[in-house]
Short mmCIF file of C-alpha atoms in Angstrom, two decimals:
data_model
loop_
_atom_site.label_atom_id
_atom_site.label_comp_id
_atom_site.label_asym_id
_atom_site.label_seq_id
_atom_site.Cartn_x
_atom_site.Cartn_y
_atom_site.Cartn_z
CA MET A 25 48.50 83.16 46.99
CA TYR A 26 49.65 84.68 50.12
CA LYS A 27 48.89 88.29 50.18
CA ILE A 28 50.34 90.42 52.67
CA GLN A 29 47.00 92.47 54.90
CA GLU A 30 46.87 96.21 54.87
CA VAL A 31 45.27 97.56 58.29
CA PRO A 32 45.11 101.33 59.27
CA PHE A 33 47.04 102.11 62.31
CA ARG A 34 44.13 103.22 64.15
CA GLU A 35 40.31 102.43 62.83
CA GLY A 36 37.74 105.34 61.68
CA LEU A 37 40.83 108.68 61.10
CA PHE A 38 40.42 108.39 57.50
CA VAL A 39 38.48 108.05 54.63
CA GLU A 40 38.43 108.20 50.81
CA ASP A 41 35.36 109.87 49.09
CA GLU A 42 33.67 108.39 45.67
CA SER A 43 36.06 110.10 43.42
CA GLY A 44 38.96 108.55 45.66
CA LYS A 45 40.29 111.92 47.39
CA PRO A 46 41.16 111.38 50.78
CA TYR A 47 40.19 112.88 54.07
CA LEU A 48 40.61 113.16 57.58
CA ILE A 49 37.38 112.53 59.89
CA GLY A 50 37.23 114.72 62.54
CA ASN A 51 34.30 115.90 64.37
CA LYS A 52 32.43 119.75 64.89
CA CYS A 53 30.14 121.31 67.84
CA LEU A 54 27.07 121.94 66.07
CA GLU A 55 26.64 124.61 69.11
CA CYS A 56 30.04 126.70 68.79
CA GLY A 57 31.44 125.22 65.36
CA GLN A 58 35.14 124.62 67.37
CA LYS A 59 36.12 121.80 64.89
CA PHE A 60 38.34 118.40 66.27
CA PHE A 61 40.95 116.13 65.04
CA PRO A 62 40.53 113.44 66.20
CA PRO A 63 36.59 113.19 66.69
CA ARG A 64 35.96 114.22 70.63
CA PRO A 65 33.41 113.04 72.48
CA PHE A 66 31.86 116.61 73.52
CA CYS A 67 33.02 119.75 72.64
CA PHE A 68 35.93 120.88 74.27
CA SER A 69 35.44 124.10 73.35
CA CYS A 70 31.79 124.73 75.21
CA SER A 71 31.00 121.03 76.15
CA CYS A 72 28.18 120.71 74.05
CA GLU A 73 27.25 117.38 73.38
CA GLN A 74 25.91 118.01 69.76
CA MET A 75 28.94 116.38 67.14
CA GLU A 76 29.15 115.46 63.55
CA ASN A 77 31.35 114.28 62.05
CA VAL A 78 33.20 115.84 58.88
CA LYS A 79 35.73 115.61 56.58
CA LEU A 80 38.48 117.65 56.64
CA GLY A 81 42.36 117.95 56.45
CA ASN A 82 42.54 117.31 52.65
CA ARG A 83 44.44 120.78 51.98
CA GLY A 84 46.68 122.76 54.12
CA VAL A 85 50.12 124.69 54.44
CA ILE A 86 53.08 123.57 56.30
CA TYR A 87 52.93 125.52 60.27
CA SER A 88 56.67 124.04 60.68
CA TYR A 89 58.51 120.71 60.41
CA SER A 90 61.36 118.51 61.81
CA THR A 91 63.47 115.99 60.83
CA SER A 92 64.24 113.41 62.99
CA TYR A 93 67.60 111.16 63.38
CA SER A 94 66.53 108.94 66.53
CA PRO A 95 63.44 106.36 65.63
CA SER A 96 60.08 106.60 66.60
CA ILE A 97 57.93 103.36 67.61
CA MET A 98 56.68 104.08 63.57
CA PHE A 99 59.46 105.49 61.56
CA ASP A 100 63.34 104.83 61.05
CA PRO A 101 65.42 107.65 60.73
CA PRO A 102 65.30 109.82 59.10
CA TYR A 103 62.09 110.78 59.02
CA VAL A 104 59.44 113.87 58.16
CA ALA A 105 56.75 115.31 59.89
CA GLY A 106 55.00 118.43 61.06
CA TRP A 107 52.44 120.56 61.64
CA ILE A 108 50.11 121.52 59.15
CA ASP A 109 47.48 123.87 59.33
CA VAL A 110 44.66 122.71 57.29
CA GLU A 111 42.16 124.81 55.13
CA GLU A 112 39.27 124.27 57.94
CA GLY A 113 41.15 125.93 60.50
CA LEU A 114 43.27 123.10 62.82
CA ARG A 115 46.70 122.20 63.39
CA ILE A 116 47.60 118.67 62.68
CA PHE A 117 50.71 116.97 63.60
CA ALA A 118 51.27 114.02 60.69
CA PRO A 119 54.45 112.80 58.58
CA LEU A 120 55.80 114.22 55.48
CA ALA A 121 56.43 112.45 52.12
CA VAL A 122 59.08 114.74 50.79
CA PRO A 123 59.85 113.86 47.85
CA GLU A 124 63.96 113.87 46.68
CA GLY A 125 65.31 116.47 46.96
CA MET A 126 62.33 119.02 47.12
CA ASN A 127 63.54 121.62 49.94
CA LEU A 128 60.57 122.04 52.78
CA GLU A 129 59.27 125.74 52.76
CA LEU A 130 56.68 127.07 55.93
CA GLY A 131 53.95 127.97 54.67
CA GLY A 132 53.91 125.64 51.39
CA GLY A 133 51.11 124.05 50.48
CA VAL A 134 50.41 120.19 51.31
CA GLU A 135 48.14 117.60 50.09
CA LEU A 136 46.68 114.61 52.26
CA GLU A 137 47.24 111.07 51.25
CA ILE A 138 46.47 107.99 52.63
CA SER A 139 49.70 105.30 52.06
CA GLU A 140 52.26 103.05 53.83
CA LEU A 141 53.29 103.77 57.06
CA CYS A 142 55.44 101.26 57.92
CA ARG A 143 55.52 97.03 57.85
CA LYS A 144 55.18 95.56 60.96
CA GLU A 145 55.94 91.55 60.87
CA ASP A 146 53.32 90.36 57.60
CA LYS A 147 51.41 93.75 57.43
CA ILE A 148 51.21 97.00 56.04
CA ILE A 149 50.14 99.87 58.21
CA ILE A 150 48.44 102.38 56.83
CA GLY A 151 47.92 106.02 57.77
CA TYR A 152 47.76 109.46 56.82
CA LYS A 153 50.64 111.61 55.31
CA TYR A 154 50.99 114.87 53.79
CA ARG A 155 52.71 115.84 50.65
CA PRO A 156 54.18 118.73 49.13
CA VAL A 157 52.14 119.98 46.06
CA ALA A 158 54.13 121.41 43.87
CA LYS A 159 53.79 125.71 43.41
CA MET B 20 47.47 132.50 103.72
CA ARG B 21 50.27 132.50 106.13
CA GLU B 22 53.65 133.42 105.08
CA VAL B 23 56.37 130.35 103.91
CA ALA B 24 59.86 130.81 104.28
CA ILE B 25 62.79 128.49 102.66
CA LEU B 26 64.97 127.66 105.54
CA GLY B 27 67.36 125.32 103.80
CA GLY B 28 68.20 123.69 100.82
CA GLY B 29 70.24 121.35 99.41
CA THR B 30 71.03 119.28 96.35
CA THR B 31 73.21 115.94 95.14
CA VAL B 32 76.15 116.16 92.51
CA PHE B 33 74.04 115.94 89.34
CA GLY B 34 75.55 113.37 87.16
CA LYS B 35 75.47 109.05 86.40
CA PHE B 36 75.60 107.41 89.22
CA PRO B 37 74.38 103.95 88.04
CA GLU B 38 75.82 102.39 91.24
CA LYS B 39 73.48 104.61 93.35
CA THR B 40 70.09 103.80 94.50
CA ILE B 41 67.39 106.22 94.87
CA GLY B 42 67.27 105.92 98.54
CA GLU B 43 71.03 106.96 98.78
CA LEU B 44 70.76 109.81 96.01
CA GLY B 45 67.49 111.19 98.52
CA ARG B 46 69.36 110.73 101.85
CA GLU B 47 71.98 112.97 100.13
CA ALA B 48 69.75 115.38 99.29
CA VAL B 49 67.31 115.52 102.70
CA LEU B 50 70.55 115.82 105.07
CA ALA B 51 71.87 118.52 102.98
CA ALA B 52 69.06 120.48 103.83
CA VAL B 53 67.82 119.51 107.33
CA SER B 54 71.78 120.43 107.83
CA ASP B 55 71.29 123.96 105.94
CA ALA B 56 68.24 124.76 107.46
CA GLY B 57 69.51 124.33 111.14
CA ILE B 58 66.33 121.59 112.18
CA LYS B 59 66.07 118.44 113.40
CA VAL B 60 64.29 115.88 111.26
CA ARG B 61 62.27 115.67 114.09
CA ASP B 62 60.83 118.92 113.63
CA ILE B 63 59.17 117.74 109.79
CA GLU B 64 56.03 117.45 110.14
CA PHE B 65 54.89 116.98 106.32
CA GLY B 66 56.83 115.33 103.09
CA CYS B 67 56.28 116.00 99.95
CA CYS B 68 58.24 113.65 97.59
CA ALA B 69 58.68 113.78 93.76
CA THR B 70 59.53 111.51 90.79
CA VAL B 71 58.47 110.25 87.84
CA TYR B 72 60.54 106.80 87.22
CA GLY B 73 61.46 106.19 91.15
CA GLY B 74 59.00 103.88 91.49
CA PHE B 75 55.66 103.80 94.21
CA CYS B 76 56.45 105.43 97.60
CA VAL B 77 59.58 106.90 96.94
CA GLY B 78 58.89 109.63 99.85
CA GLN B 79 58.91 107.03 102.40
CA ARG B 80 62.03 105.49 100.95
CA ILE B 81 64.17 108.83 100.90
CA PHE B 82 62.84 110.07 104.12
CA LYS B 83 63.34 106.67 105.83
CA GLU B 84 66.82 106.62 104.91
CA ALA B 85 67.45 110.10 106.57
CA GLY B 86 65.88 109.08 109.78
CA ILE B 87 62.09 110.16 108.99
CA SER B 88 59.31 108.48 109.96
CA ARG B 89 55.79 108.59 110.61
CA ILE B 90 54.63 111.79 109.39
CA GLU B 91 52.45 112.37 106.62
CA VAL B 92 54.17 111.65 103.06
CA LEU B 93 52.46 112.79 100.05
CA ASN B 94 54.55 111.53 96.31
CA VAL B 95 53.34 113.71 93.82
CA GLU B 96 54.17 113.40 89.73
CA ASN B 97 54.01 116.12 87.13
CA ALA B 98 56.29 115.46 84.64
CA CYS B 99 59.71 117.69 84.93
CA ALA B 100 57.49 120.34 87.02
CA SER B 101 57.37 117.50 89.33
CA GLY B 102 59.61 118.80 92.05
CA ALA B 103 57.86 122.30 91.70
CA SER B 104 54.69 120.43 92.08
CA ALA B 105 56.18 119.04 95.64
CA ILE B 106 57.23 122.38 97.24
CA ARG B 107 53.42 124.08 95.75
CA GLU B 108 52.57 121.40 97.87
CA ALA B 109 54.48 121.70 101.10
CA TRP B 110 53.82 125.79 100.45
CA TYR B 111 50.15 125.01 100.42
CA ARG B 112 49.79 123.04 103.33
CA ILE B 113 52.34 125.33 105.23
CA ALA B 114 50.33 129.02 104.12
CA THR B 115 46.61 126.95 105.07
CA GLY B 116 47.99 126.62 108.65
CA GLN B 117 48.31 122.35 108.47
CA CYS B 118 51.70 122.51 109.56
CA ASP B 119 55.33 124.23 110.17
CA VAL B 120 57.65 122.88 108.74
CA ALA B 121 57.86 120.42 106.08
CA ILE B 122 60.24 118.65 103.64
CA ALA B 123 59.88 118.95 100.27
CA ALA B 124 61.84 116.51 97.65
CA GLY B 125 62.84 115.38 94.19
CA VAL B 126 64.55 112.39 93.05
CA GLU B 127 65.04 110.91 90.12
CA SER B 128 67.69 108.25 88.79
CA MET B 129 67.82 107.99 85.30
CA THR B 130 70.60 105.08 84.37
CA THR B 131 68.88 102.62 86.75
CA SER B 132 65.24 103.63 85.41
CA PRO B 133 63.47 101.37 83.53
CA VAL B 134 63.61 103.62 80.46
CA ALA B 135 67.05 104.53 80.64
CA LEU B 136 68.79 104.15 76.92
CA LYS B 137 65.28 102.82 75.28
CA LEU B 138 62.59 104.04 73.46
CA ILE B 139 60.07 105.45 75.59
CA PRO B 140 57.07 103.57 74.23
CA PRO B 141 53.97 107.01 73.74
CA PRO B 142 51.00 106.05 75.47
CA PRO B 143 47.86 104.39 73.30
CA ASP B 144 45.90 107.14 72.56
CA ASP B 145 48.45 109.87 71.79
CA LEU B 146 48.17 109.41 68.35
CA ASP B 147 50.71 112.31 67.57
CA GLY B 148 53.42 109.82 69.23
CA GLN B 149 52.46 107.04 67.66
CA LEU B 150 52.73 109.02 64.50
CA GLY B 151 56.11 110.27 65.29
CA MET B 152 56.12 113.00 67.93
CA VAL B 153 58.98 112.92 70.21
CA VAL B 154 59.91 115.35 72.75
CA PRO B 155 62.67 116.72 70.67
CA MET B 156 60.42 117.20 67.64
CA PHE B 157 57.82 119.24 69.44
CA PHE B 158 60.81 121.79 70.45
CA ALA B 159 62.48 121.59 66.78
CA MET B 160 59.57 122.62 65.51
CA LEU B 161 58.43 125.55 67.64
CA MET B 162 62.52 126.79 67.14
CA ARG B 163 62.34 126.22 63.13
CA ARG B 164 58.97 128.94 63.48
CA HIS B 165 60.21 131.37 66.28
CA MET B 166 63.51 131.14 63.62
CA HIS B 167 61.23 132.13 60.77
CA GLU B 168 58.52 134.45 62.54
CA HIS B 169 61.27 136.25 64.59
CA GLY B 170 64.54 135.78 62.48
CA THR B 171 66.34 134.28 65.94
CA THR B 172 69.60 132.81 64.86
CA LEU B 173 71.50 129.69 65.15
CA ASP B 174 74.12 131.33 66.63
CA GLN B 175 71.69 133.17 69.17
CA ILE B 176 70.24 129.47 69.97
CA ALA B 177 73.51 128.69 70.54
CA GLN B 178 74.69 131.47 72.99
CA VAL B 179 72.12 129.86 75.78
CA SER B 180 73.91 126.68 75.21
CA VAL B 181 77.41 128.40 75.61
CA LYS B 182 76.37 131.02 78.36
CA ASN B 183 74.76 127.85 80.53
CA HIS B 184 77.66 125.50 80.37
CA TYR B 185 79.62 128.22 81.29
CA ASN B 186 77.92 128.68 84.01
CA GLY B 187 77.90 125.25 84.91
CA CYS B 188 81.77 124.94 85.25
CA LEU B 189 80.81 127.49 88.03
CA ASN B 190 79.02 125.21 90.17
CA PRO B 191 79.99 122.56 91.59
CA TYR B 192 77.04 120.43 91.64
CA SER B 193 76.85 120.44 87.77
CA HIS B 194 76.63 117.47 86.03
CA TYR B 195 78.89 119.02 82.95
CA GLN B 196 82.17 121.04 83.86
CA LYS B 197 83.25 122.04 80.53
CA GLU B 198 82.64 125.21 78.49
CA LEU B 199 81.15 125.15 74.41
CA THR B 200 81.89 127.30 71.79
CA SER B 201 78.49 128.21 69.30
CA GLU B 202 80.27 126.21 66.64
CA GLU B 203 80.83 122.89 68.54
CA ILE B 204 77.54 123.07 69.82
CA LEU B 205 76.03 123.34 66.13
CA GLU B 206 78.09 121.34 64.70
CA SER B 207 77.37 118.14 67.64
CA PRO B 208 75.07 115.20 66.07
CA MET B 209 71.70 116.42 64.73
CA ILE B 210 68.91 115.04 66.79
CA CYS B 211 65.91 116.53 65.06
CA ASP B 212 66.53 119.71 62.92
CA PRO B 213 67.40 122.17 64.07
CA ILE B 214 68.61 121.02 67.45
CA THR B 215 71.33 119.34 67.81
CA LEU B 216 72.46 117.55 70.51
CA LEU B 217 74.50 119.82 72.68
CA GLN B 218 71.47 122.09 72.28
CA CYS B 219 69.42 119.61 74.50
CA CYS B 220 70.27 118.95 78.39
CA PRO B 221 71.22 115.59 79.45
CA ALA B 222 69.51 112.68 81.53
CA SER B 223 71.13 112.66 85.15
CA ASP B 224 70.83 111.31 88.56
CA GLY B 225 69.91 113.13 91.13
CA ALA B 226 68.22 114.74 94.04
CA ALA B 227 67.31 118.01 95.82
CA ALA B 228 65.04 119.24 98.85
CA VAL B 229 64.35 122.03 100.67
CA ILE B 230 63.30 122.80 104.24
CA LEU B 231 60.11 124.93 104.10
CA CYS B 232 58.59 126.79 107.32
CA ALA B 233 56.03 129.06 108.44
CA GLY B 234 57.27 133.10 108.20
CA ASN B 235 56.31 132.86 111.62
CA VAL B 236 58.20 130.64 113.10
CA ALA B 237 61.03 131.16 110.75
CA LYS B 238 63.14 133.10 112.68
CA ARG B 239 63.43 130.41 115.49
CA PHE B 240 65.80 128.15 113.31
CA SER B 241 67.27 131.12 110.92
CA SER B 242 68.55 134.42 110.77
CA LYS B 243 68.19 134.44 106.90
CA PRO B 244 64.99 133.40 105.81
CA VAL B 245 64.12 133.04 102.30
CA LEU B 246 60.61 134.17 101.49
CA ILE B 247 57.96 132.41 99.33
CA ALA B 248 56.60 135.42 97.59
CA SER B 249 54.69 133.32 94.53
CA SER B 250 53.86 130.04 94.38
CA VAL B 251 51.65 129.17 90.88
CA LEU B 252 51.11 125.88 89.55
CA THR B 253 48.56 125.05 86.39
CA SER B 254 47.90 123.50 83.03
CA ALA B 255 48.04 124.19 79.58
CA ASP B 256 45.39 124.87 76.85
CA TYR B 257 44.19 122.96 74.70
CA LEU B 258 46.52 123.21 71.27
CA PHE B 259 43.25 123.93 69.33
CA ARG B 260 43.21 127.34 70.66
CA TRP B 261 47.43 127.81 70.52
CA GLN B 262 47.68 129.75 67.52
CA ASP B 263 50.91 131.01 67.70
CA ALA B 264 53.33 128.14 68.65
CA THR B 265 56.51 130.73 69.07
CA PHE B 266 54.69 132.06 72.78
CA SER B 267 53.89 129.65 75.82
CA GLU B 268 50.84 130.29 76.52
CA MET B 269 50.46 128.58 79.86
CA SER B 270 54.20 129.78 80.79
CA HIS B 271 52.81 133.59 80.33
CA ARG B 272 49.69 132.92 82.11
CA ALA B 273 51.90 131.38 85.37
CA ALA B 274 54.15 134.38 85.17
CA GLU B 275 51.04 136.61 85.10
CA MET B 276 49.87 134.77 88.12
CA ALA B 277 53.09 135.22 89.88
CA TYR B 278 54.00 138.28 89.61
CA GLU B 279 49.95 139.92 90.85
CA MET B 280 50.51 137.43 93.79
CA ALA B 281 53.97 138.51 94.42
CA GLY B 282 52.77 142.24 93.88
CA ILE B 283 55.96 142.76 91.53
CA GLY B 284 56.44 142.92 87.47
CA SER B 285 59.61 141.13 85.61
CA LYS B 286 61.64 143.82 85.84
CA ASP B 287 61.86 143.58 89.42
CA ILE B 288 63.79 140.15 89.52
CA ASP B 289 67.32 140.00 89.40
CA CYS B 290 67.86 135.66 89.00
CA ILE B 291 66.05 133.06 87.07
CA GLU B 292 65.62 130.04 87.39
CA LEU B 293 63.72 128.51 84.13
CA HIS B 294 63.25 125.33 82.15
CA ASP B 295 65.71 124.92 79.36
CA ALA B 296 65.54 121.55 78.50
CA PHE B 297 66.31 122.72 74.61
CA ALA B 298 68.48 126.10 73.87
CA ILE B 299 65.12 127.44 72.44
CA CYS B 300 63.49 126.93 75.20
CA GLU B 301 65.53 129.53 77.25
CA ILE B 302 65.00 132.29 74.60
CA MET B 303 60.97 131.67 74.33
CA HIS B 304 60.35 131.69 78.38
CA TYR B 305 62.32 135.11 77.93
CA GLU B 306 59.86 136.24 76.11
CA ASP B 307 56.90 134.25 78.06
CA LEU B 308 58.11 135.64 81.26
CA GLY B 309 57.70 139.11 80.04
CA LEU B 310 61.85 139.91 80.40
CA CYS B 311 61.31 141.12 76.68
CA LYS B 312 58.95 141.67 74.01
CA LYS B 313 57.44 138.74 72.04
CA GLY B 314 60.04 137.67 69.42
CA GLU B 315 63.11 139.90 70.62
CA GLY B 316 64.29 136.68 73.05
CA GLY B 317 67.22 136.02 70.66
CA ARG B 318 68.16 139.42 70.78
CA LEU B 319 68.65 139.44 74.47
CA ILE B 320 70.58 136.88 74.51
CA GLU B 321 73.26 138.61 72.05
CA GLU B 322 72.94 141.55 73.82
CA GLY B 323 74.81 139.93 76.84
CA LYS B 324 71.55 140.93 79.09
CA THR B 325 71.01 137.14 80.63
CA TYR B 326 75.13 136.68 80.84
CA LEU B 327 76.00 135.83 84.75
CA ASN B 328 77.37 139.73 84.39
CA GLY B 329 74.05 140.53 82.89
CA ASP B 330 71.77 142.90 83.38
CA LEU B 331 69.62 139.74 84.67
CA PRO B 332 71.09 136.49 85.05
CA VAL B 333 69.29 133.68 83.80
CA ASN B 334 70.20 130.25 85.06
CA PRO B 335 73.56 131.19 86.74
CA SER B 336 73.35 127.32 87.74
CA GLY B 337 73.97 126.27 84.54
CA GLY B 338 69.91 125.55 83.88
CA LEU B 339 69.20 121.93 82.84
CA LEU B 340 71.46 122.09 79.28
CA SER B 341 74.55 122.12 82.29
CA LYS B 342 73.63 121.15 85.35
CA GLY B 343 72.14 117.96 84.32
CA HIS B 344 67.95 117.52 84.70
CA PRO B 345 66.88 114.23 86.55
CA LEU B 346 63.64 114.74 85.83
CA ALA B 347 61.82 115.35 89.13
CA ALA B 348 65.06 116.94 91.41
CA THR B 349 65.30 119.48 88.65
CA GLY B 350 62.17 121.88 89.90
CA VAL B 351 63.05 121.47 93.32
CA ALA B 352 66.91 122.16 92.31
CA GLN B 353 66.20 125.40 90.89
CA ALA B 354 64.97 126.41 94.39
CA VAL B 355 67.95 125.24 95.85
CA GLU B 356 69.90 127.34 93.49
CA ILE B 357 67.38 130.72 93.70
CA PHE B 358 68.16 130.20 97.69
CA ARG B 359 71.56 130.29 97.48
CA GLN B 360 71.93 133.11 94.94
CA LEU B 361 69.23 135.36 97.62
CA ARG B 362 71.49 134.33 100.21
CA GLY B 363 74.68 135.58 98.68
CA GLU B 364 76.22 131.79 99.11
CA ALA B 365 76.13 130.64 95.34
CA GLY B 366 80.32 131.28 95.58
CA ASP B 367 81.56 132.27 91.75
CA ARG B 368 78.66 132.02 90.08
CA GLN B 369 76.81 134.56 92.92
CA VAL B 370 74.75 137.06 91.11
CA HIS B 371 75.49 139.75 93.01
CA GLY B 372 73.42 141.78 95.25
CA ALA B 373 69.94 138.91 94.13
CA LYS B 374 67.55 140.27 96.42
CA VAL B 375 64.24 138.66 94.28
CA GLY B 376 64.84 135.18 92.16
CA LEU B 377 62.01 133.34 90.26
CA THR B 378 62.09 129.55 88.99
CA HIS B 379 60.55 128.15 86.13
CA VAL B 380 59.57 124.89 84.76
CA LEU B 381 57.54 123.03 82.26
CA GLY B 382 56.07 119.34 82.64
CA GLY B 383 55.33 116.49 80.31
CA TYR B 384 53.90 116.16 76.71
CA VAL B 385 50.53 115.55 76.76
CA GLU B 386 48.78 114.96 72.95
CA GLY B 387 45.99 118.00 72.38
CA LEU B 388 48.07 120.14 75.22
CA GLU B 389 50.80 122.59 75.17
CA SER B 390 52.17 120.83 77.82
CA GLY B 391 51.21 118.96 80.92
CA ALA B 392 52.31 121.29 83.97
CA VAL B 393 53.77 124.74 84.42
CA SER B 394 54.83 125.85 87.71
CA ILE B 395 56.64 129.65 88.86
CA HIS B 396 57.61 130.45 92.63
CA ILE B 397 59.16 133.69 93.17
CA PHE B 398 61.48 133.97 96.01
CA LYS B 399 63.07 137.26 98.35
CA ARG B 400 64.83 137.82 100.82
#
C-alpha cells in the first residue's frame, strides 16, 4: 500500500523520550553552563569546546507571538508563531498550535509537540511546535 | 584621527521607478551630490558604494555614469545599514589620512531586483526563518511585548506613522506625499498582528550620495561644511544574552559610543533621522538612543516632542515610513537630510536653528542575533 513518507524538516533537532515526551535537542557548555538551541559547535559564550547534548524545551511560557497574514516557505497564512521562554532559560522561536477560539496570553504556559508542519509533494514535513496548555 | 566634513549631498526622488536602471538612479544622486559640494568629479579620490540587490561592482557602474573612473572603488553590503556603512568607510579613509575627498553612495532598485514581489527564501542555516520568522513577525513580537510591558498603545504607535507621513508631505523627495490618520493606519490590512500595512515602510527605488572631505581642506570648497562628530558601526549580540527584547541593546550600545565620540549627550541633539522600518521601531529607538527613559517612548510621541514643531523632531524627512526605503540608499539619504537640516536648506520641513543631528539605521535579520548591523553618525555645524 502507498504510504506517505514522514520526514523531519531538519535532522537532529528533536526527540521523544521513552515515555513519548517530546524534547528539543540542544547543547550545554561544560565550562560555563550556557545552553544553546540549536546545538552550537562550541560555546558562543566562553569559547569552551567541551559541550554535551541536552534535552530541553518541553515546557515554557509565551514571551511574545504574532499571527502572520502573509505566507512563509512552510506555512500558508494565517499562521501563528512566537518566542517561547523555555524552563531551561532559553528563548526559542517556534510555530504555535492554537486551538480554535483560544486567546493567547503573554506569560501563558505552552507544551512542546512534534507533529506535521506542512505537506510537500508526497511527504509530510515533521517539526516542533508549541501548544498552549489549559490553566 | 583627522576631522572629516560633509561638503554636499544629493538624492533621487524615492518611489517606484521600474523604468530606471541602477546606473541612472546612481548617476542622478552622484551628480547632485557633486554639484551640491562644489567640487569636480576629478577631485574624488575614493568611492564607496552600497547596494543589497543591485549586483556586483555597482559602485563602478554608477560612478562611470557620472564620469568617475580610475579611482579605488569599494562596494559594501550590510543590509539596510549598507549606506551608513559606506559613509563610515569613506569617513575612515579620510580620518586616517588615506585621501582628502571621497564619495559615499547607496543605490537600490527594489522594483527590478530579483526579489521584487517574491517571497524571499531564508538561508538554509536560518532555523527560525524555516519555521516562519519573517521580518514583520520579528517586529510584531517586539511590538506586542512593548505594549504588554510598558503599556504602549496602538494609538501611540499609529501616531509615529501619522507624524512621518505628515513630514513626508513636506519633502519633495518622499515616496509618499499623503497625510494619514490613526484610524486609516490601524484599519489598514493586517500584516503580522498587531502590525498593519500602514505601520510598515514601503520598498522603494532610489539613490543617495554624499561627498566627504578632510576638515582642513573643506574650506577650499565650501563656506558651510558640516562636520562628522562621530561615526559608529557595530554588530549585534547573541539572542541568548538579549533578555529584554523591548529594548535594542545594539542601538543603545552604538548610541553610547557615538555620544562619547562626539563629546555630547542625547540632550544636545536638535534633529534625528532614525530607522522607522515599522512604526514601533521609532518608539523603541527613542528609548535606546536615550531620548527618554525605557518604556516611555509611547508617551514621548503622544506629548508631541518628536513632531516637526516639538523639542526634538525625529524623521523630519518622513523617515522610512513615508520617504520610502530603497535599502542601501536609506543610510546615505538620512545623512543628506541631516546635512540639509544643519545647513538650513530643508525648506518647509526645516528644524529651526538645528546645529547637531543624528542618523541611526539598523541592518539585517540574522538568526541567533538581535540584528545584523547598526550604524550611528552625529553631524554638527
